[in-house]
XYZ file of N, CA and C in Angstrom:
585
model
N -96.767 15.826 170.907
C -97.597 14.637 170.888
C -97.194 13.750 172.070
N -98.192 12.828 172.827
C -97.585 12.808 173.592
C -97.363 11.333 173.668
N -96.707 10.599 174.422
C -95.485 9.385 173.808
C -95.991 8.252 173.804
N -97.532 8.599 174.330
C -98.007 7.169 173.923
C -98.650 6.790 172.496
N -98.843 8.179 172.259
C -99.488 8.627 170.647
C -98.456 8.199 169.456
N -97.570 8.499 170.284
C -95.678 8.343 169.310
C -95.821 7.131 169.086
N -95.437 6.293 170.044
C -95.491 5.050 170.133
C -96.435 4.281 168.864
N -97.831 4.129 169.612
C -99.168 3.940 169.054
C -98.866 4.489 166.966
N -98.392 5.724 166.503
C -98.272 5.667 165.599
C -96.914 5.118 164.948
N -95.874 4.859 165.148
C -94.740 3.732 165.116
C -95.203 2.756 164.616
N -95.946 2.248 165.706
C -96.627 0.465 165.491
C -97.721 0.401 164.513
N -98.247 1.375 163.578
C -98.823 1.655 162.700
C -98.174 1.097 161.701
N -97.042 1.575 161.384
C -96.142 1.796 160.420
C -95.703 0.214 160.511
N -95.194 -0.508 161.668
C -94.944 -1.823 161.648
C -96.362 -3.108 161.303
N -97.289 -2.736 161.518
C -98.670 -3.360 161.224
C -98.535 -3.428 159.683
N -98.382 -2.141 158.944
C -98.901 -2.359 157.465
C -97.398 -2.812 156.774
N -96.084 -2.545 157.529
C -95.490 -3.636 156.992
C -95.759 -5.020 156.929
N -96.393 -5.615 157.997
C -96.349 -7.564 157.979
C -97.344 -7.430 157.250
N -98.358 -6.600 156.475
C -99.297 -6.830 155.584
C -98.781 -7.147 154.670
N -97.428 -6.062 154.125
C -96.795 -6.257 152.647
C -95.816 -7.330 152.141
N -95.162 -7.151 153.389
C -93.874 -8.471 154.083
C -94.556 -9.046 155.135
N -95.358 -10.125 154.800
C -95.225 -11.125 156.031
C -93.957 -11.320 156.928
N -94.383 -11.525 158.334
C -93.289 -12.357 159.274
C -93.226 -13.570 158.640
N -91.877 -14.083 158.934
C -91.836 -15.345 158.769
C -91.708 -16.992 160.096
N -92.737 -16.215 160.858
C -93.242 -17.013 161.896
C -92.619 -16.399 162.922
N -92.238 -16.847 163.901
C -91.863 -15.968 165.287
C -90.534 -15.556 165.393
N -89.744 -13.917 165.428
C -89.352 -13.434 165.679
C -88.073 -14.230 166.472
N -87.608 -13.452 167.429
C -86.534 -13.507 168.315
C -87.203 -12.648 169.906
N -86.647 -13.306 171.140
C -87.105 -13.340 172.032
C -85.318 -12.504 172.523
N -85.632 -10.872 173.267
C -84.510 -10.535 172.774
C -84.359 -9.640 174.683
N -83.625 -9.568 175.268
C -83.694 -8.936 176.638
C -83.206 -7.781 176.006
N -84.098 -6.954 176.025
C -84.421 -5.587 175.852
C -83.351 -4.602 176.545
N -83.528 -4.942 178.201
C -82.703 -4.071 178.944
C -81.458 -4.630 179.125
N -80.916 -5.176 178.747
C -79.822 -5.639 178.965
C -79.118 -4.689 177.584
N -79.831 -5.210 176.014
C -79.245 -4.271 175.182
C -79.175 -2.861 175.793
N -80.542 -2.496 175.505
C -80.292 -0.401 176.211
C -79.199 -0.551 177.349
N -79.009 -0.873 178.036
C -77.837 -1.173 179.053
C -76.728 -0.713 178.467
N -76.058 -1.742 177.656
C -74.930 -1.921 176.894
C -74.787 -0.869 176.163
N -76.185 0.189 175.330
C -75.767 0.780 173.985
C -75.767 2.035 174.945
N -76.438 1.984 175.943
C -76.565 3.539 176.912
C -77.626 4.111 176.691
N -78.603 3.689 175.216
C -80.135 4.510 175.504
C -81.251 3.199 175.114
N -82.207 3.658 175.305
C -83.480 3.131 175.320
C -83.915 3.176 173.341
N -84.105 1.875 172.934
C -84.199 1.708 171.551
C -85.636 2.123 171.715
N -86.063 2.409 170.187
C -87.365 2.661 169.562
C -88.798 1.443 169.609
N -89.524 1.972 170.104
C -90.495 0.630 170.456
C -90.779 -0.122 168.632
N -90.986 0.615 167.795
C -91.349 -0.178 166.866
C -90.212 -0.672 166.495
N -88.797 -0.569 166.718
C -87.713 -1.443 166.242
C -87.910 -2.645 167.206
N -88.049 -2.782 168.243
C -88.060 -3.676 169.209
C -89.253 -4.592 168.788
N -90.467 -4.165 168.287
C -91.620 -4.594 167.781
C -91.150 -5.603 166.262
N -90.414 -5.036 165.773
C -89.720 -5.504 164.410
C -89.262 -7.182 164.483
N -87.738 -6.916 165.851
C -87.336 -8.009 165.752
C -88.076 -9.010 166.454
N -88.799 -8.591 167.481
C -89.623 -9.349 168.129
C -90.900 -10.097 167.500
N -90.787 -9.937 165.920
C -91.931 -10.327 164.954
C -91.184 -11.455 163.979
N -90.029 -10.405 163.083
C -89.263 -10.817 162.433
C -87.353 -11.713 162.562
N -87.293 -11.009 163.959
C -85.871 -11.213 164.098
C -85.417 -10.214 162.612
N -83.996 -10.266 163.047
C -82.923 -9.714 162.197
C -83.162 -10.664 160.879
N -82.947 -9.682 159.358
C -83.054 -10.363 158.321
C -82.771 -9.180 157.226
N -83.329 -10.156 156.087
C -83.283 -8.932 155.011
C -84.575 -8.479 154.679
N -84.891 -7.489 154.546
C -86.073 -6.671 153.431
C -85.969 -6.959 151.898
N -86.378 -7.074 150.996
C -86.855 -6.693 149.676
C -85.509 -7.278 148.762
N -84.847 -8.239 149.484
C -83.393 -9.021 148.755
C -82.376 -7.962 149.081
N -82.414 -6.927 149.982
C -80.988 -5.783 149.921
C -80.726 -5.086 151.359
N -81.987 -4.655 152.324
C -81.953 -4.028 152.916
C -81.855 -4.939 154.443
N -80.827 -4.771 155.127
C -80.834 -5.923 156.676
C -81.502 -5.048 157.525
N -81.839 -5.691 158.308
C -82.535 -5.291 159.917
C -81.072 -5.949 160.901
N -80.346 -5.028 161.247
C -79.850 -5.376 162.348
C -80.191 -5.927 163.751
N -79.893 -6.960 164.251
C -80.581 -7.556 165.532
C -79.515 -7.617 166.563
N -79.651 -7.592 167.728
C -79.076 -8.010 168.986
C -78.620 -9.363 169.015
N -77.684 -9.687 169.264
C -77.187 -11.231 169.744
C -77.227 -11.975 168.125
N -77.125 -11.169 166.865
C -76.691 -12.082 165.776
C -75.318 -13.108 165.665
N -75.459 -14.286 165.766
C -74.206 -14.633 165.451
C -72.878 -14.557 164.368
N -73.358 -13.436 163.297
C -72.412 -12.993 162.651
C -72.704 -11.479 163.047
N -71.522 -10.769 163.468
C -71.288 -9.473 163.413
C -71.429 -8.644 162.926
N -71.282 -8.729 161.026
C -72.148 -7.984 160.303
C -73.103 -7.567 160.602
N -74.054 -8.402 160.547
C -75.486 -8.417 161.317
C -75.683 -7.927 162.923
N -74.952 -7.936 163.413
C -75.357 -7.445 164.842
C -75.340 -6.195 165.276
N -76.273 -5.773 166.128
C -76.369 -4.049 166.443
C -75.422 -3.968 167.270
N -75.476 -4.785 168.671
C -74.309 -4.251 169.395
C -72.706 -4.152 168.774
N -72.574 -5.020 167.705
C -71.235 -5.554 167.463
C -71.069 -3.702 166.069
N -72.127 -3.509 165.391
C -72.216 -2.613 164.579
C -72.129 -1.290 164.873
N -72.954 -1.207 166.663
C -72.930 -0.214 166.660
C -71.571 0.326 167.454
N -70.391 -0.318 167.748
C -68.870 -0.705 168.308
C -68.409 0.242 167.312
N -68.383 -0.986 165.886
C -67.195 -0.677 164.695
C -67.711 0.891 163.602
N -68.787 0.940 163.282
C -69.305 2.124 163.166
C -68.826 3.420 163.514
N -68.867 3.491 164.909
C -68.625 4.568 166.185
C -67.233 4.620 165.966
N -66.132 3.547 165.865
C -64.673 3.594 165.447
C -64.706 3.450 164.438
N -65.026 3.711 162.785
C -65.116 3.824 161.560
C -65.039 4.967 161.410
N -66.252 5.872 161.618
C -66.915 6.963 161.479
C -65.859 7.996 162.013
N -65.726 7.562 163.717
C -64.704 8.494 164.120
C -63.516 9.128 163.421
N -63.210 7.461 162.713
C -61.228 7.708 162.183
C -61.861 8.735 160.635
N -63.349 8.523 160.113
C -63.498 9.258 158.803
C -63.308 10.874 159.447
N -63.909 10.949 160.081
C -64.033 12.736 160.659
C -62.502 12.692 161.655
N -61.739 12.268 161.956
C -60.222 12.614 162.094
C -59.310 12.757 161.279
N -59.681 11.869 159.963
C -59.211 12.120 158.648
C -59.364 12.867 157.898
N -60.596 14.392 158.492
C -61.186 15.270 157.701
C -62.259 15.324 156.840
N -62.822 13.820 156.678
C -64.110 13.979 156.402
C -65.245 14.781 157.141
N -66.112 15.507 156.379
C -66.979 16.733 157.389
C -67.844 15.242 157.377
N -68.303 16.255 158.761
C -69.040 15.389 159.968
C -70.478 16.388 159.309
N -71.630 14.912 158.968
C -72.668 15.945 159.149
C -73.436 17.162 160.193
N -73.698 18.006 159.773
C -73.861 19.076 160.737
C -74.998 18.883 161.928
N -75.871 17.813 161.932
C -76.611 17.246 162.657
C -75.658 16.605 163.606
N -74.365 15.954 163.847
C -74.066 15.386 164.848
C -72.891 16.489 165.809
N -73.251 17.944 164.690
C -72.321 18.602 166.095
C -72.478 18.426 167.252
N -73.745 19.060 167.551
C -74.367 19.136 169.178
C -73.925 18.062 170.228
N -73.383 18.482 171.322
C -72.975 18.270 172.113
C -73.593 17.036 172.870
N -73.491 15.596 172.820
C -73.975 14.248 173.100
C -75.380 13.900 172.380
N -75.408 14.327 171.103
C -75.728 13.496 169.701
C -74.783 12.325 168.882
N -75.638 11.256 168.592
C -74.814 10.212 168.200
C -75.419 9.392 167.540
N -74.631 8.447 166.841
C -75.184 7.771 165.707
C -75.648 6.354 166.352
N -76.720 5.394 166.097
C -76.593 3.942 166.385
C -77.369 3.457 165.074
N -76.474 2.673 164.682
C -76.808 1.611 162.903
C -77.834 0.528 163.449
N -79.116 0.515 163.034
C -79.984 -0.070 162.872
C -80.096 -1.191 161.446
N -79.678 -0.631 160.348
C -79.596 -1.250 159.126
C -78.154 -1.431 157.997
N -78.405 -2.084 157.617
C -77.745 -2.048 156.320
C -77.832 -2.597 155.279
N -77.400 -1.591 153.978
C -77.706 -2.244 152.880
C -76.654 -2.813 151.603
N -77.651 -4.206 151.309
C -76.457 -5.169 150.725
C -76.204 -4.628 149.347
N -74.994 -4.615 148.871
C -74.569 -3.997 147.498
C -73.836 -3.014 147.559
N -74.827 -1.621 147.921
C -74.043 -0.701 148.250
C -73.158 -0.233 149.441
N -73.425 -1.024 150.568
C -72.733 -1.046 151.556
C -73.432 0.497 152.390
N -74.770 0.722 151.739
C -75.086 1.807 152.903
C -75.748 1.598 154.328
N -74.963 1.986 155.537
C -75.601 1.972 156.886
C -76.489 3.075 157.010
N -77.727 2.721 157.949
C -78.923 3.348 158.552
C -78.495 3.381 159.960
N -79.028 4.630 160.414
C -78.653 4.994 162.006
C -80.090 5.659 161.910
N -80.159 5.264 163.910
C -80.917 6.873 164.282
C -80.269 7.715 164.873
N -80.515 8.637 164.781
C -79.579 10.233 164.811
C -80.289 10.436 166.619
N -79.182 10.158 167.332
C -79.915 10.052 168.531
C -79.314 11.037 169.212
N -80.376 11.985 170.236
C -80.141 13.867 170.419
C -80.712 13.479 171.774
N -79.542 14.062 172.607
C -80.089 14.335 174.222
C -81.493 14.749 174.244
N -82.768 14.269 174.784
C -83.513 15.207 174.987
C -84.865 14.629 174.075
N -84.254 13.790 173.091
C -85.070 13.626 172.096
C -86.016 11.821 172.529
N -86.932 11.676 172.352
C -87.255 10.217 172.490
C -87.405 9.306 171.457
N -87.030 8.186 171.585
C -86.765 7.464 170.416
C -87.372 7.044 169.789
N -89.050 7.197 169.787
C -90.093 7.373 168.564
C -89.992 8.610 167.921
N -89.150 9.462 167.922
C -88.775 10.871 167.646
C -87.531 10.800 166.766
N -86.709 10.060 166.751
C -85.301 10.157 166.498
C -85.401 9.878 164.360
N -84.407 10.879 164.088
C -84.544 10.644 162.970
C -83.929 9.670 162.391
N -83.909 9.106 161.132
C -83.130 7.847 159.974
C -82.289 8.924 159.397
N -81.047 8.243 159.481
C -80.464 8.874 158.367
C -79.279 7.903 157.711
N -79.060 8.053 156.380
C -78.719 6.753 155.703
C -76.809 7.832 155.360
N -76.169 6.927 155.731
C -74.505 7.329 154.779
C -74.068 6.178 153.790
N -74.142 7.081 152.450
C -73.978 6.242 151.470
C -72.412 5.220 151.780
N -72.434 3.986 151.164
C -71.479 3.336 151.054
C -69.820 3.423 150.985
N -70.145 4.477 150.095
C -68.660 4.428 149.244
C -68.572 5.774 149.436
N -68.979 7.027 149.616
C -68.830 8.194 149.543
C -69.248 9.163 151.186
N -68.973 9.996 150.892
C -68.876 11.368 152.219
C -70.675 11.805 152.108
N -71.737 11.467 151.413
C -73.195 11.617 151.383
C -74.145 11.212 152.859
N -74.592 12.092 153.065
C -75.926 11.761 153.829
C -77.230 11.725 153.621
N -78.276 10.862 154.209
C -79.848 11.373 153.901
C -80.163 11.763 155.131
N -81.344 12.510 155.529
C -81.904 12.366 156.629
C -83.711 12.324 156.496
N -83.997 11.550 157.565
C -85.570 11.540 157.369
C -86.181 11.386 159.026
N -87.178 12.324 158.712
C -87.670 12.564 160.192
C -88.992 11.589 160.434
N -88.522 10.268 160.462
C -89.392 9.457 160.391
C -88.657 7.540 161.572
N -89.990 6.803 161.634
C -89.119 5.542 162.651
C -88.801 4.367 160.960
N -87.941 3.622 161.942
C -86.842 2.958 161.130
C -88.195 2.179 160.271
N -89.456 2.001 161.137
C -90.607 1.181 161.057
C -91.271 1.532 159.378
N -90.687 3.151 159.486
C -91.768 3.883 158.396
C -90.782 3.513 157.665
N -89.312 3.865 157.424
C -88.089 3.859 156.791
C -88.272 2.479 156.181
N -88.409 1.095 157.152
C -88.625 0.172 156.071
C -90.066 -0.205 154.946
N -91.617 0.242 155.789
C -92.276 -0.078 155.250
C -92.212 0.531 153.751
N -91.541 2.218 153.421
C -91.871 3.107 151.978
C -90.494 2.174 151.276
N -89.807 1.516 151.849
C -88.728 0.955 150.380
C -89.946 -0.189 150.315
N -90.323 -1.111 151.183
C -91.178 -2.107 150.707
C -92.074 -1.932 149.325
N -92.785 -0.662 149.810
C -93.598 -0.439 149.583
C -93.093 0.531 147.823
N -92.281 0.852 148.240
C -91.743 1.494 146.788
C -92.167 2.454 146.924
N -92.107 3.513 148.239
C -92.664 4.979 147.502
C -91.908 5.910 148.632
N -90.201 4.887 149.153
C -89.175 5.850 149.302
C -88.891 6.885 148.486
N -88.626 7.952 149.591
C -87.844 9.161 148.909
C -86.600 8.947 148.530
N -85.976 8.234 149.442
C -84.493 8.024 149.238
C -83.616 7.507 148.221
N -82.713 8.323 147.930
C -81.703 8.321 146.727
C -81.151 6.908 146.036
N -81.220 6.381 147.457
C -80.262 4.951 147.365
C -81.353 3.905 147.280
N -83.029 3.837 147.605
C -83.665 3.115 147.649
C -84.533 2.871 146.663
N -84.635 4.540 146.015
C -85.861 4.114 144.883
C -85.951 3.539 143.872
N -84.641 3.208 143.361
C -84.753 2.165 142.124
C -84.582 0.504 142.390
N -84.986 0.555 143.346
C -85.043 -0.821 144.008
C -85.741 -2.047 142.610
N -86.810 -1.419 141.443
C -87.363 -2.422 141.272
C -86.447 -2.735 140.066
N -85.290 -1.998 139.464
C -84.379 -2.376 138.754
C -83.463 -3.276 139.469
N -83.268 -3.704 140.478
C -82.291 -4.295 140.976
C -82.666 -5.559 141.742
N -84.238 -5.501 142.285
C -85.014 -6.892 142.767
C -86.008 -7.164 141.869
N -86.145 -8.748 141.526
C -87.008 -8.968 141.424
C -88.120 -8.946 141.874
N -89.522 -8.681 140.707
C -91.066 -7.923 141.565
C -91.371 -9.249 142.638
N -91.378 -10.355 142.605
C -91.660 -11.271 144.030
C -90.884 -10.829 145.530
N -89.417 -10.485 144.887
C -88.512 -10.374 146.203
C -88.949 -9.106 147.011
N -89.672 -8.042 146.484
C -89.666 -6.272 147.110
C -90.684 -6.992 148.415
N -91.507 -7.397 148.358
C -92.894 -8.242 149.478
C -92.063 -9.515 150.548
N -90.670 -9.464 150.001
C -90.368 -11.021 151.245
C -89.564 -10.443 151.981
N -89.512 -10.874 153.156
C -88.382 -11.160 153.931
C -87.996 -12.155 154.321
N -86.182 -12.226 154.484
C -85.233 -13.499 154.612
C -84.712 -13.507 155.983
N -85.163 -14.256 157.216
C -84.079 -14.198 158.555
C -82.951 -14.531 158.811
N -82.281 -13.950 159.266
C -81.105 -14.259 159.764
C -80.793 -15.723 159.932
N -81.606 -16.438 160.006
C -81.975 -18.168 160.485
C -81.798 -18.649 159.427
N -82.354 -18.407 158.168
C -82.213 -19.114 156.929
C -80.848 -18.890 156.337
N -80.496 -18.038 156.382
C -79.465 -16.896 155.385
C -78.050 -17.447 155.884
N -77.799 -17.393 157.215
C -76.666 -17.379 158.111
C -76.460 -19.039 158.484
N -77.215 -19.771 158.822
C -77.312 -20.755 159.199
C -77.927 -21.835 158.452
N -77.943 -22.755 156.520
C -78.747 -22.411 155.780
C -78.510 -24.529 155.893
């Protein structure tokens, strides 16, 4: 398919989110190349589309959108995608198996999300070769050696928990754990962090 089609269907997926989750007025104004700079690849247009709507926040009372230049670290991609990369490492030096997706030779993880409670991070599974409307989600549970993977953008990844018709292990019982008003809002980084 070819990458403008990629693209073009991405921003699909981000459209019928602000249907379900409104923005909550204007985004974050974010130098693009300066991040890809720093992380070494070129982010996903509908993530870039995300914060540039929403800024960094929460989904559905649980799920964060990591942003660039957050002033708490938790929250921040560059700062996340640092401690992660040295987390992860010391787990697979310690003998935790490394999922079999990041053998290949300059494949790598970058945390886009995370989720509150269980402490699970979202990455895209990023593969020489591959473009980043291409790159898959894949979620490592909190507390345990588990992976998901989904061949889908972070865009689609958030709209099906919104939307309640994730596949994912860790997401689908979302409506036991939020209230039915909270699954439709999102909270920014602006309110939350700074209140």
């Amino acid at each position: 398919m070819p990458a403008d089609d990629r693209r073009a269907r991405s921003l699909l997926h981000t459209e019928q989110l602000a249907r379900l989750c409104p923005p909550p007025g204007a985004g974050r104004t974010v130098n693009w190349a300066a991040v890809e700079a720093e992380l070494g690849v070129t982010l996903p247009v509908d993530y870039k589309h995300l914060i540039d709507r929403y800024g960094g926040g929460v989904f559905s009372g649980v799920l964060w959108l990591l942003e660039p230049g957050c002033p708490d670290p938790l929250y921040d991609l560059l700062a996340q995608t640092a401690e992660r990369e040295e987390i992860l490492a010391g787990l697979w030096e310690d003998g935790e198996d490394k999922p079999s997706e990041l053998l290949a030779p300059g494949t790598r993880l970058v945390p886009w999300g995370y989720a509150e409670g269980g402490g699970h991070h979202l990455y895209w599974l990023v593969r020489p070769g591959v473009e980043p409307e291409e790159w898959t989600v894949v979620l490592n549970e909190g507390r345990g050696p588990l992976w998901e993977a989904y061949p889908m953008s972070c865009g689609q990844f958030l709209l099906e928990v919104v939307a309640g018709t994730t596949a994912s292990f860790y997401f689908s019982g979302l409506d036991d754990i939020v209230e039915p008003g909270e699954r439709g809002r999102f909270e920014p980084n602006a309110r939350i962090l700074n209140p």
